[in-house]
CSV table of C-alpha atoms in Angstrom, one decimal:
chain,number,residue,atom,x,y,z
A,62,UNK,CA,47.1,0.4,32.1
A,63,UNK,CA,46.1,-1.9,29.2
A,64,UNK,CA,48.1,-1.9,26.0
A,65,UNK,CA,46.1,-1.2,22.8
A,66,UNK,CA,47.3,-3.3,19.9
A,67,UNK,CA,47.5,-1.6,16.6
A,68,UNK,CA,44.4,-2.5,14.6
A,69,UNK,CA,42.2,-2.6,17.6
A,70,UNK,CA,40.3,0.3,19.0
A,71,UNK,CA,38.4,0.6,22.2
A,72,UNK,CA,34.7,0.0,21.9
A,73,UNK,CA,34.8,-0.9,18.2
A,74,UNK,CA,35.1,-4.0,16.1
A,75,UNK,CA,38.5,-5.1,14.9
A,76,UNK,CA,39.2,-4.4,11.3
A,77,UNK,CA,39.7,-7.6,9.3
A,78,UNK,CA,42.7,-7.8,7.0
A,79,UNK,CA,40.7,-10.1,4.6
A,80,UNK,CA,38.2,-8.3,2.4
A,81,UNK,CA,35.7,-9.1,-0.3
A,82,UNK,CA,37.5,-10.2,-3.5
A,83,UNK,CA,40.5,-11.8,-1.7
A,84,UNK,CA,41.3,-15.5,-2.3
A,85,UNK,CA,41.5,-17.6,0.9
A,86,UNK,CA,42.2,-21.2,1.8
A,87,UNK,CA,40.4,-23.0,4.7
A,88,UNK,CA,42.8,-24.3,7.3
A,89,UNK,CA,40.3,-26.0,9.6
A,90,UNK,CA,36.9,-27.6,9.5
A,91,UNK,CA,35.1,-29.8,7.0
A,92,UNK,CA,36.4,-27.8,4.0
A,93,UNK,CA,40.0,-27.8,5.0
A,94,UNK,CA,42.3,-27.3,2.0
A,95,UNK,CA,39.6,-25.7,-0.2
A,96,UNK,CA,40.1,-22.3,-1.8
A,97,UNK,CA,37.5,-19.7,-2.5
A,98,UNK,CA,36.7,-16.0,-3.1
A,99,UNK,CA,35.6,-13.9,-0.2
A,100,UNK,CA,32.0,-12.6,-0.8
A,101,UNK,CA,31.8,-10.4,2.3
A,102,UNK,CA,33.3,-9.9,5.7
A,103,UNK,CA,31.5,-9.4,9.0
A,104,UNK,CA,33.8,-7.6,11.4
A,105,UNK,CA,31.3,-7.5,14.3
A,106,UNK,CA,31.4,-11.3,14.6
A,107,UNK,CA,34.9,-11.9,13.2
A,108,UNK,CA,33.5,-14.1,10.4
A,109,UNK,CA,33.7,-14.0,6.6
A,110,UNK,CA,31.5,-15.6,3.8
A,111,UNK,CA,33.6,-17.5,1.2
A,112,UNK,CA,32.2,-18.8,-2.1
A,113,UNK,CA,32.3,-22.6,-2.1
A,114,UNK,CA,33.4,-23.0,1.6
A,115,UNK,CA,31.0,-23.9,4.4
A,116,UNK,CA,28.0,-24.6,2.1
A,117,UNK,CA,24.8,-25.5,3.9
A,118,UNK,CA,21.4,-26.7,2.8
A,119,UNK,CA,18.2,-25.2,4.2
A,120,UNK,CA,14.9,-26.9,3.7
A,121,UNK,CA,12.2,-24.2,3.2
A,122,UNK,CA,8.4,-24.4,3.0
A,123,UNK,CA,6.5,-22.5,0.4
A,124,UNK,CA,4.9,-19.2,1.5
A,125,UNK,CA,1.2,-18.9,2.3
A,126,UNK,CA,0.7,-16.4,-0.5
A,127,UNK,CA,2.6,-18.7,-2.9
A,128,UNK,CA,5.3,-16.1,-3.6
A,129,UNK,CA,8.0,-18.1,-1.8
A,130,UNK,CA,8.9,-21.4,-3.5
A,131,UNK,CA,9.6,-24.3,-1.2
A,132,UNK,CA,12.5,-26.8,-1.6
A,133,UNK,CA,16.2,-27.2,-0.7
A,134,UNK,CA,18.3,-24.0,-0.8
A,135,UNK,CA,22.1,-24.1,-0.9
A,136,UNK,CA,23.9,-21.1,0.5
A,137,UNK,CA,27.4,-20.1,1.8
A,138,UNK,CA,27.4,-19.7,5.6
A,139,UNK,CA,29.9,-17.5,7.4
A,140,UNK,CA,33.1,-19.1,8.6
A,141,UNK,CA,35.4,-17.9,11.4
A,142,UNK,CA,38.1,-15.5,10.3
A,143,UNK,CA,40.7,-17.6,12.2
A,144,UNK,CA,39.9,-20.7,10.1
A,145,UNK,CA,41.1,-19.3,6.8
A,146,UNK,CA,44.4,-18.0,5.5
A,147,UNK,CA,45.0,-15.4,2.8
A,148,UNK,CA,46.5,-16.8,-0.5
A,149,UNK,CA,49.3,-14.7,-1.9
A,150,UNK,CA,48.9,-13.6,-5.5
A,151,UNK,CA,52.7,-13.9,-6.2
A,152,UNK,CA,53.6,-17.3,-4.7
A,153,UNK,CA,50.1,-18.9,-4.7
A,154,UNK,CA,50.5,-20.2,-1.2
A,155,UNK,CA,48.4,-19.7,1.9
A,156,UNK,CA,50.3,-17.3,4.1
A,157,UNK,CA,50.3,-15.4,7.3
A,158,UNK,CA,50.5,-11.7,6.7
A,159,UNK,CA,52.4,-8.8,8.3
A,160,UNK,CA,52.4,-5.1,7.9
A,161,UNK,CA,55.7,-3.3,7.1
A,162,UNK,CA,56.1,0.5,7.2
A,163,UNK,CA,57.0,1.9,3.8
A,164,UNK,CA,59.1,5.1,3.2
A,165,UNK,CA,55.8,7.0,2.4
A,166,UNK,CA,54.4,6.1,5.8
A,167,UNK,CA,51.9,3.4,4.6
A,168,UNK,CA,51.5,-0.1,6.1
A,169,UNK,CA,50.7,-2.5,3.2
A,170,UNK,CA,50.1,-6.2,3.8
A,171,UNK,CA,53.3,-8.3,3.2
A,172,UNK,CA,53.4,-12.0,2.5
A,173,UNK,CA,55.4,-14.0,5.0
A,174,UNK,CA,56.2,-16.7,2.4
A,175,UNK,CA,57.8,-14.6,-0.4
A,176,UNK,CA,58.2,-11.2,1.3
A,177,UNK,CA,56.3,-9.4,-1.5
A,178,UNK,CA,53.7,-6.7,-0.9
A,179,UNK,CA,50.2,-8.1,-1.4
A,180,UNK,CA,48.3,-6.5,-4.2
A,181,UNK,CA,44.5,-6.8,-4.1
A,182,UNK,CA,42.5,-7.8,-7.2
A,183,UNK,CA,40.5,-4.8,-8.4
A,184,UNK,CA,37.2,-6.4,-9.3
């Protein structure tokens, strides 16, 4: 019998702890050490799009009807979820996260560096 880890469900995508609006720091790749704001998360492929990290250039041709302008387009490409760490709002350090049960039965995200409950920015 296989053990089912909390957060995983059979036949479904794993829920990501990092969501749009969170600040993350790249820990691997060409942008290692850079910080940025998460634009969106893609749970199906375990990837997230971060503003300012993994920027790519695409050379596009103009459209036949003339409605698409040609040139070089900069865009943020998705980066693997495992290549970034959440930045704590309190201690301002990249941190691993854990979930600790509270008396009311909830499991909020807790910073491993300072031990404080992570509060998401409401934007």
